[in-house]
Coordinates of C-alpha atoms in Angstrom, one line a residue:
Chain A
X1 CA 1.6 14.8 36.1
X2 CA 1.6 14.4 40.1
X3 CA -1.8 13.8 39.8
X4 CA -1.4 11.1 37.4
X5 CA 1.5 9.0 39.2
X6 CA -1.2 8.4 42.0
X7 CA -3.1 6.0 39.1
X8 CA 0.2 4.6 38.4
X9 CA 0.1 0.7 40.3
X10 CA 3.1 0.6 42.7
X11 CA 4.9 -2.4 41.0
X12 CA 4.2 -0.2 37.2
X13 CA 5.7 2.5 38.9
X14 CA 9.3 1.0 40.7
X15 CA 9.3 -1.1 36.5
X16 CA 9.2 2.3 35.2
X17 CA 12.0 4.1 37.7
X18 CA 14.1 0.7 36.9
X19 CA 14.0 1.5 32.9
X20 CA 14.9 5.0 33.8
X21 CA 17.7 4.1 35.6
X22 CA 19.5 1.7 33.5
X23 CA 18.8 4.1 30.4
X24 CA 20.9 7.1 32.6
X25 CA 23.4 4.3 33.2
X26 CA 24.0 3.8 29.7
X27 CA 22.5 -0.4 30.2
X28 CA 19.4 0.2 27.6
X29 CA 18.6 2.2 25.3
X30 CA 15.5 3.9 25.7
X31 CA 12.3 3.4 28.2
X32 CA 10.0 1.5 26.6
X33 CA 7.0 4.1 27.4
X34 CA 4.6 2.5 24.8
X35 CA 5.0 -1.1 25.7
X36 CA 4.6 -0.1 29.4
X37 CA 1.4 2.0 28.8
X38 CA -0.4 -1.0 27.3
X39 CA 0.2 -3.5 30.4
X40 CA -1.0 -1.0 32.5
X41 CA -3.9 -0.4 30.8
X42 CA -4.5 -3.6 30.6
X43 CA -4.5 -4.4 34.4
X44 CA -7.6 -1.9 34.6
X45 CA -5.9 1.5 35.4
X46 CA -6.9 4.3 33.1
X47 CA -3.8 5.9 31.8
X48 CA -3.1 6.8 28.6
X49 CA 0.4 7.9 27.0
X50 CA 0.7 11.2 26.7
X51 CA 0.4 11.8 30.3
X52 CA 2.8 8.3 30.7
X53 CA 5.7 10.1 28.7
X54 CA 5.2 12.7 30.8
X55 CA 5.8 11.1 34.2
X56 CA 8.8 9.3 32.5
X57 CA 10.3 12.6 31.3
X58 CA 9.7 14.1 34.9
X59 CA 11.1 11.2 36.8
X60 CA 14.0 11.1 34.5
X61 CA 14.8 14.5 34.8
X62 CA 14.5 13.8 38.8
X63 CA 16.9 11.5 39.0
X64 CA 19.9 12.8 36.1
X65 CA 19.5 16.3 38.3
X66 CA 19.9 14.3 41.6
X67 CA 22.6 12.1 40.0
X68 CA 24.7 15.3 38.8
X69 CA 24.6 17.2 42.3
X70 CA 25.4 13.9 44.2
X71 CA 22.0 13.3 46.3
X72 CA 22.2 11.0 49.0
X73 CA 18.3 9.1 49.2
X74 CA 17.5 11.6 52.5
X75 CA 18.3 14.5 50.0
X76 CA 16.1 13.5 47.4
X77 CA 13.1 12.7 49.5
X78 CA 13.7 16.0 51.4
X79 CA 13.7 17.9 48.1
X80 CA 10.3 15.6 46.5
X81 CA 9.0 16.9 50.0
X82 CA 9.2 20.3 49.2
X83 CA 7.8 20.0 45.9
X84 CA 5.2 21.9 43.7
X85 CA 2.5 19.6 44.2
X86 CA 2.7 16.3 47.0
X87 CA 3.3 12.9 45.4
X88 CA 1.3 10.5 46.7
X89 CA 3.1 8.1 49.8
X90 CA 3.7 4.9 47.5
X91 CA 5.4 6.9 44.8
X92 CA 7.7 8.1 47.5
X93 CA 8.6 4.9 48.5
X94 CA 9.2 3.9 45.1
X95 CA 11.5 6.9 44.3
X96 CA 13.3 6.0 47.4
X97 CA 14.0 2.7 47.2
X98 CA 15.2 2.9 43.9
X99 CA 17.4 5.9 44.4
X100 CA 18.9 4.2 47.1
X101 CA 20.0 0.6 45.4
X102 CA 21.0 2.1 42.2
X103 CA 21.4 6.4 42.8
X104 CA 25.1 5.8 43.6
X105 CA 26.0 3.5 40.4
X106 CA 24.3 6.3 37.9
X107 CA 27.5 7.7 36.0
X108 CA 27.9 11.0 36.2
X109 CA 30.0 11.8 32.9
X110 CA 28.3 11.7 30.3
X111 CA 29.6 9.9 27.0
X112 CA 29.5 10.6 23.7
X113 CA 26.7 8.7 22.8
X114 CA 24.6 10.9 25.1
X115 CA 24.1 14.1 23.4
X116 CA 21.3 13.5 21.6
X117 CA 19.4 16.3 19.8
X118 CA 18.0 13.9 17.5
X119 CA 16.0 10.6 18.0
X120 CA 18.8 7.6 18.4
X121 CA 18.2 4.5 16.2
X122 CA 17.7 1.5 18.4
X123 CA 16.6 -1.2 16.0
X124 CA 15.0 -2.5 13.3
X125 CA 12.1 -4.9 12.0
X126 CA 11.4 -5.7 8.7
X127 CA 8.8 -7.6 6.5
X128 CA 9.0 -8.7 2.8
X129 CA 5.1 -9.0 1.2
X130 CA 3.8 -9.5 -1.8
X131 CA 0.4 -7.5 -2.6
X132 CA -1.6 -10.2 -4.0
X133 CA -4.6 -8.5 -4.7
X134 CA -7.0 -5.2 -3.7
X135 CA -9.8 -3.1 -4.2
X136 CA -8.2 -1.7 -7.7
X137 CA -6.4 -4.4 -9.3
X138 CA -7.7 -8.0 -9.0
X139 CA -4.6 -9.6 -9.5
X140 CA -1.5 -7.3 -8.7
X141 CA 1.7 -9.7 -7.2
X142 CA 3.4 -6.4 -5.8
X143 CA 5.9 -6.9 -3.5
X144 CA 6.9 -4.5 -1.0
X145 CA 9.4 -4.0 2.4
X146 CA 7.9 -3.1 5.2
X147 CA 10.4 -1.6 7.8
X148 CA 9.4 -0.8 11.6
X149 CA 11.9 1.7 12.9
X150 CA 12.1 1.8 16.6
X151 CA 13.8 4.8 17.7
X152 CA 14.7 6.7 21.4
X153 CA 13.8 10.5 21.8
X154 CA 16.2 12.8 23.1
X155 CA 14.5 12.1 26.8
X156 CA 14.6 8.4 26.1
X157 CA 11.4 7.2 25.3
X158 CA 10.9 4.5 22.6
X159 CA 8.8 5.2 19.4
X160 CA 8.1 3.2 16.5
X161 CA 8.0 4.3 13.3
X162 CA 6.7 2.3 10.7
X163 CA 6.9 2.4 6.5
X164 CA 6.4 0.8 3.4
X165 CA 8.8 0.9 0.2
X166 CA 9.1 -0.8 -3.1
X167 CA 11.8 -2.8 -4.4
X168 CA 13.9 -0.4 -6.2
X169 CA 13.2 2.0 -3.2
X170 CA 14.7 -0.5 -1.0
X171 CA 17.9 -1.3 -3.2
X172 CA 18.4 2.5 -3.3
X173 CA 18.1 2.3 0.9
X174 CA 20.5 -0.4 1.0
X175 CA 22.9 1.1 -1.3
X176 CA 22.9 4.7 0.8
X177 CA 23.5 2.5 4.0
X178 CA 26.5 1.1 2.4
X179 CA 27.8 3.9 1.5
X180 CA 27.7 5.6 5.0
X181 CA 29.0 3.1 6.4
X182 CA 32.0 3.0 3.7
X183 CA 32.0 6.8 4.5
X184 CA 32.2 6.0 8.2
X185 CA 35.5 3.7 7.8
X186 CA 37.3 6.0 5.8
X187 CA 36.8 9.2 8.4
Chain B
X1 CA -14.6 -0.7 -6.7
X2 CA -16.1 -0.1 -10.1
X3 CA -18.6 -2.5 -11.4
X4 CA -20.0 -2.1 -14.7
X5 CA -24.0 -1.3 -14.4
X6 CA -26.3 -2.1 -17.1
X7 CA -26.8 1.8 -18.1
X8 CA -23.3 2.0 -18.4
X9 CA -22.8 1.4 -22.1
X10 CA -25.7 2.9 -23.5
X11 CA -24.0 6.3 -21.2
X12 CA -21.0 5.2 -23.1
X13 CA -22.6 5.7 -26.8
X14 CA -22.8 9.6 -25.7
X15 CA -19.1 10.2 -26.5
X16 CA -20.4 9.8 -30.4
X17 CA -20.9 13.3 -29.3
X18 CA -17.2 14.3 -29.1
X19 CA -15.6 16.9 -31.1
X20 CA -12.5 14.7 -31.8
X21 CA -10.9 11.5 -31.1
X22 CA -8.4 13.1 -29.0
X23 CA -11.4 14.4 -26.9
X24 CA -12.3 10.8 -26.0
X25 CA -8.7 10.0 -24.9
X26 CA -8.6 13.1 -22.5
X27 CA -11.8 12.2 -21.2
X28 CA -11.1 8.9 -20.6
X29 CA -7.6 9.5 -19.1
X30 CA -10.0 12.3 -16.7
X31 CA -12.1 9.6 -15.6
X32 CA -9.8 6.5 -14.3
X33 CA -7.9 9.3 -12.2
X34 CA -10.5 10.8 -11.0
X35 CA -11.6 9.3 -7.6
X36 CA -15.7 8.8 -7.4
X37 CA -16.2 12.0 -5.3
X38 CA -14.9 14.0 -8.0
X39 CA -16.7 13.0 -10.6
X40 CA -19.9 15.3 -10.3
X41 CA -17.5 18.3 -11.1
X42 CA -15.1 16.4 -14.0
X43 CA -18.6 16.6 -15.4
X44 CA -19.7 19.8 -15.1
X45 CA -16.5 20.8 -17.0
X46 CA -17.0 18.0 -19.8
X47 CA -20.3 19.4 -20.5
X48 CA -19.7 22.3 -22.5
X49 CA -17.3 20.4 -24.8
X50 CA -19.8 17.8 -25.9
X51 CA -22.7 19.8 -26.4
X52 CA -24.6 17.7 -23.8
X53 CA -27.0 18.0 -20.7
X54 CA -25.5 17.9 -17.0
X55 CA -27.1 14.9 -16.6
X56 CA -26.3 13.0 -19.9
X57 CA -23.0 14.3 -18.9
X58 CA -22.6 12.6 -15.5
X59 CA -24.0 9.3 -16.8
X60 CA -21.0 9.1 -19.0
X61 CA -18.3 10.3 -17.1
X62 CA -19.6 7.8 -14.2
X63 CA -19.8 5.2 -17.1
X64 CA -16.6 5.5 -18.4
X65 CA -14.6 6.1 -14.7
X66 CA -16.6 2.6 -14.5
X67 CA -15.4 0.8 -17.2
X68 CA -11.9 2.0 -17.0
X69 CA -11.5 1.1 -13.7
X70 CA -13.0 -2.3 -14.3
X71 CA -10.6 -2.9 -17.0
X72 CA -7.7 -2.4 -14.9
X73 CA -9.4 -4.5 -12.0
X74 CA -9.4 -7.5 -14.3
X75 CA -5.9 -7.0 -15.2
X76 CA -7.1 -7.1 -18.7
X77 CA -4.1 -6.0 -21.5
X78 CA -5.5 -7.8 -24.4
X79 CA -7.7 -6.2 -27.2
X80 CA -10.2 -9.2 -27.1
X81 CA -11.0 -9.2 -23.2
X82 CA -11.4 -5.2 -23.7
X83 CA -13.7 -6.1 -26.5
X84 CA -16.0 -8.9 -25.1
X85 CA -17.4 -6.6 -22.3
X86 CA -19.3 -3.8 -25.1
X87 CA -22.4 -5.6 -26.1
X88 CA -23.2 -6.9 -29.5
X89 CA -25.2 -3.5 -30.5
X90 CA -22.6 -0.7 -29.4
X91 CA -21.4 1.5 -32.1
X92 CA -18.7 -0.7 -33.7
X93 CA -16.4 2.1 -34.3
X94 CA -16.7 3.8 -31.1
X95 CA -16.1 0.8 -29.3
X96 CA -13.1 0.1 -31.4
X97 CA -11.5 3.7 -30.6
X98 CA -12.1 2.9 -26.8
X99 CA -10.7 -0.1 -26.8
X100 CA -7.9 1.7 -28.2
X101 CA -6.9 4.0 -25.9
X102 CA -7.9 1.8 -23.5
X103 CA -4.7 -0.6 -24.8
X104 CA -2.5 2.3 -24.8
X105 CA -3.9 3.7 -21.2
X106 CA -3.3 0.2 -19.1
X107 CA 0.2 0.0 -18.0
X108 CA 0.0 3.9 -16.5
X109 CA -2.9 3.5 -15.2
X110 CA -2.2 0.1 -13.2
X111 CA 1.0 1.5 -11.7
X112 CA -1.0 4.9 -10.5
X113 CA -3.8 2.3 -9.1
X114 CA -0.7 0.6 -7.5
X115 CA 0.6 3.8 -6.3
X116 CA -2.3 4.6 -4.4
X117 CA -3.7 1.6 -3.3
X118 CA -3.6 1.3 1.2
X119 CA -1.0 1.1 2.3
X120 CA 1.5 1.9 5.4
X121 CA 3.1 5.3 5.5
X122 CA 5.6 5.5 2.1
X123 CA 9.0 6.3 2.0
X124 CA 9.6 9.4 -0.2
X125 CA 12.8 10.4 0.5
X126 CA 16.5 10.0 2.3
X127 CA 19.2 12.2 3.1
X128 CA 22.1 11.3 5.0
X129 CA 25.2 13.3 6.8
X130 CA 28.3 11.4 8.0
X131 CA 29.6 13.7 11.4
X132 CA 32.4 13.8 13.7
X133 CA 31.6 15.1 17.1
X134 CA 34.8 16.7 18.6
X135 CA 33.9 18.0 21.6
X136 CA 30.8 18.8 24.1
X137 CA 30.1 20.4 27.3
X138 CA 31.1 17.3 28.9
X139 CA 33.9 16.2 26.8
X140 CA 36.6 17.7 25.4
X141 CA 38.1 15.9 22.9
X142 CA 36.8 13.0 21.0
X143 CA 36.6 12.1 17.3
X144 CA 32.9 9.9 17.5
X145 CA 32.1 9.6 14.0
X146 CA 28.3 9.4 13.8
X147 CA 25.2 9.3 11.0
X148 CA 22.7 12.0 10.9
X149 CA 19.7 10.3 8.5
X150 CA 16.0 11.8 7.4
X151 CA 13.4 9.9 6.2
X152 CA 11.0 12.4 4.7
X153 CA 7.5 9.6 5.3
X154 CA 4.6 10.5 3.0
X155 CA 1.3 9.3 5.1
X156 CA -1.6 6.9 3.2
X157 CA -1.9 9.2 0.4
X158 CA -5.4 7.7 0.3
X159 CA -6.5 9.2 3.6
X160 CA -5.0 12.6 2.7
X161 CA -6.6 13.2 -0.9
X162 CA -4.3 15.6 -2.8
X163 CA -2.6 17.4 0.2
X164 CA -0.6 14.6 1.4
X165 CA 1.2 14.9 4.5
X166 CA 5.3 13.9 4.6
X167 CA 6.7 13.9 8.0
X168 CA 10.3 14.0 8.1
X169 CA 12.2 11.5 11.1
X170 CA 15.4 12.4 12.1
X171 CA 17.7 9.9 13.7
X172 CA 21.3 9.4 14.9
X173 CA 23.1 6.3 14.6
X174 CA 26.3 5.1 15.4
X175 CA 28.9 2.3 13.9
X176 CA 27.1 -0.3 16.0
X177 CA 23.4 0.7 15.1
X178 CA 24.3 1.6 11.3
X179 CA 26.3 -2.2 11.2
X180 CA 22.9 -3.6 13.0
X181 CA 21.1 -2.0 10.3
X182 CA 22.7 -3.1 7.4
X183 CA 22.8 -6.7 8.6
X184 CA 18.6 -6.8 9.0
X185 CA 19.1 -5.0 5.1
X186 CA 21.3 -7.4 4.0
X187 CA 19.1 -10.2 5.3
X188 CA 15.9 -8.5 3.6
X189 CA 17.8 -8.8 0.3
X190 CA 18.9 -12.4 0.5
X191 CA 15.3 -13.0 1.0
X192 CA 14.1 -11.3 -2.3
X193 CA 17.1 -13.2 -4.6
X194 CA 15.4 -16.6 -3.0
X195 CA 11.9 -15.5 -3.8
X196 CA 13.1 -14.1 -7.3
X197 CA 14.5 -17.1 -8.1
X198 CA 11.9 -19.4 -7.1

C-alpha cells in the first residue's frame, strides 16, 4: 500500500484523509472510496480500487489509533517515521496537516452507532420500469423496481449494491419495512 | 432469438413418429425450456423414444424449440395466430394437437421467458431481526434499538446457467435510516397507483 500512496495526487490524497476524518467524527457516513477512485483515474493516474480501499483502511486505522492514544502532530509523524516501509514526503505533509487542523476535534468515545460488524445502510435509490420488450417476448409490459442500496463497510467505505424486484416482491419489501419499523416503536 | 427456418415444419412432421400424444406434449414442454446449447443432448435422449435417427432427431427438437419460442415471442394466445404459421400441406391433425398444447403451454411458458430474461441482480429473499444493543466495550448501558436485514441477491440467472449464484448482504440500520427507507418505499408506491391508474 505505501507503494501505492506515492501515485496518489497530493490534493486526491489531503480529499481522501478529509473523508476519513469526518467519517471518525461521526459528520458522514462512509468514505466514498468508489466515487473517489474514478476522478483519480480520470486525471491520468493509474490506480485502481482494490489497492484504493486499502490505503483508506490503512490511513483510517492511522488516525482512530492516533486519535485513541492522544497524538499530538509531532507524535504521529515521529511514529509514520519509523514505519515499515517510508511514505513518500508529500503524503507526510498531507498526514500532517490534516492531523493537525482536525486530530484534536476526532471524538474519542465512541457511540453507539459505531460498532458496526455489519455493513451500515446509508441510503437509497430507486427506479420504477416497465420491460417493454426483449429478446424472448416481443411485447412483454413488465414492470419492475429497481433499488440501488448504498451501504458503509465496517471500515467505512461506501458500496453499492444494486437489484431488481417485481411488483408483488416489492409490496412484500414494503410491508416487512413496516413492520420493523412498527416493531421498532413498540421496543 | 428463435426464427422459424423453412426446414422447420417439414422437421416438425417427424413427431407423427411419437408413441403417444402425451409424448408430444413432454417433448414440446423439453424444447421451449431448453436453452439452444442444450439441445444436441435433449436429442440424443429423444431419439430412442421415437424410433428415429440422431439426425432426424435434432432437426426436430431444434424445430420445435423454434417454433415454441416463436410463439411466445409474438405473444400469440389465440388458436388462429398459432394456426396461420403451419403451411397449407402439414398434417392437419398433427398440427391441430400442437396447436393444442401449444394453447395450454403459453401462460407458463411466458412467465419462465419473463423470469429469465436480463436482468440486474434479483431479489430472492429477506429476513429481518429487530435488536437492542445494551452495552459495548465503550458503553455501558444503552437501549439503541437497531435492524439487522439480509437480502439473500440471486445474480443474472442468465450468466450463471443452472448454478446460480445468491449472495447474501447484511446491513444495519437504525430509526433514522429504516424511516429514510421507508419514505423512498413509500414514494416508489405512490408512483405505481399513478401509473396503474393511468
Amino acid at each position: 500500500a505505501a507503494d501505492k500512496i506515492r501515485l496518489i495526487p497530493q490534493d486526491f490524497l489531503a480529499e481522501l484523509c478529509e473523508q476519513i476524518m469526518q467519517h471518525l467524527n461521526h459528520k458522514i457516513p462512509g468514505i466514498n472510496t468508489a466515487e473517489l477512485c474514478q476522478r483519480i483515474q480520470t486525471s491520468g493516474v493509474d490506480i485502481n480500487i482494490g489497492d484504493l480501499a486499502k490505503i483508506a483502511n490503512t490511513l483510517s486505522f492511522l488516525f482512530s489509533t492516533a486519535a485513541r492514544n492522544n497524538l499530538s502532530t509531532e507524535e504521529l509523524v515521529t511514529t509514520l517515521g519509523s514505519g515499515v516501509s517510508t511514505l513518500p514526503k508529500h503524503a507526510v505533509q498531507v498526514i500532517r496537516h490534516v492531523w493537525n487542523e482536525q486530530g484534536k476535534a476526532i471524538a474519542v468515545s465512541e457511540d453507539a452507532g459505531n460498532m458496526a460488524t455489519v455493513g451500515q445502510f446509508v441510503d437509497m435509490k430507486w427506479k420504477l420500469g416497465v420491460a417493454m420488450s426483449s429478446d424472448t417476448c416481443r411485447s412483454l409490459k413488465y414492470p419492475y423496481v429497481t433499488v440501488t442500496l448504498k451501504v458503509a463497510d465496517p471500515s467505512g467505505q461506501i458500496t453499492d449494491k444494486s437489484f431488481e424486484m417485481t411488483i408483488p416482491q416489492f409490496k412484500n419489501f414494503f410491508r416487512q419495512f413496516k413492520e420493523m419499523a412498527s416493531v421498532l416503536e413498540t421496543v | 432469438m428463435a426464427a422459424l427456418r423453412d426446414g422447420d415444419f417439414g422437421a416438425l412432421q417427424i413427431l407423427l413418429k411419437a408413441p403417444s400424444k402425451d409424448a408430444v406434449r413432454q417433448l414440446c414442454q423439453e424444447c421451449f425450456s431448453s436453452p439452444p446449447a442444450a439441445l444436441g443432448p435433449l436429442a440424443q435422449r429423444a431419439c430412442p423414444g421415437l424410433a428415429v435417427s440422431a439426425q432426424e432427431a435434432e432437426q426436430l427438437v431444434s424445430a420445435l424449440h423454434n417454433l415454441t419460442r416463436h410463439v411466445v415471442y409474438r405473444g400469440f394466445n389465440r388458436a388462429e395466430d398459432i394456426l396461420g404459421l403451419f403451411p397449407e400441406s402439414f398434417h392437419q391433425n398433427l398440427k391441430n394437437l400442437l396447436t393444442k398444447i401449444i394453447l395450454e403451454n403459453v401462460s407458463t411458458w411466458r412467465n419462465e421467458a419473463q423470469a429469465s430474461q436480463i436482468s440486474l441482480p434479483r431479489l430472492v429473499d429477506l429476513d429481518w431481526r429487530v435488536d437492542i444493543k445494551t452495552s459495548s466495550d465503550s458503553i455501558a448501558r444503552m437501549a439503541v434499538p437497531t435492524c439487522l436485514l439480509q437480502l439473500k441477491i440471486q445474480e443474472d440467472a442468465a450468466l450463471c446457467g443452472n448454478n446460480p449464484v445468491v449472495s447474501a448482504l447484511t446491513v444495519e440500520l437504525s430509526k433514522e435510516t429504516l424511516d429514510t427507507m421507508l419514505e423512498g418505499l413509500g414514494r416508489i408506491r405512490d408512483q405505481l397507483s399513478a401509473v396503474a391508474n393511468k
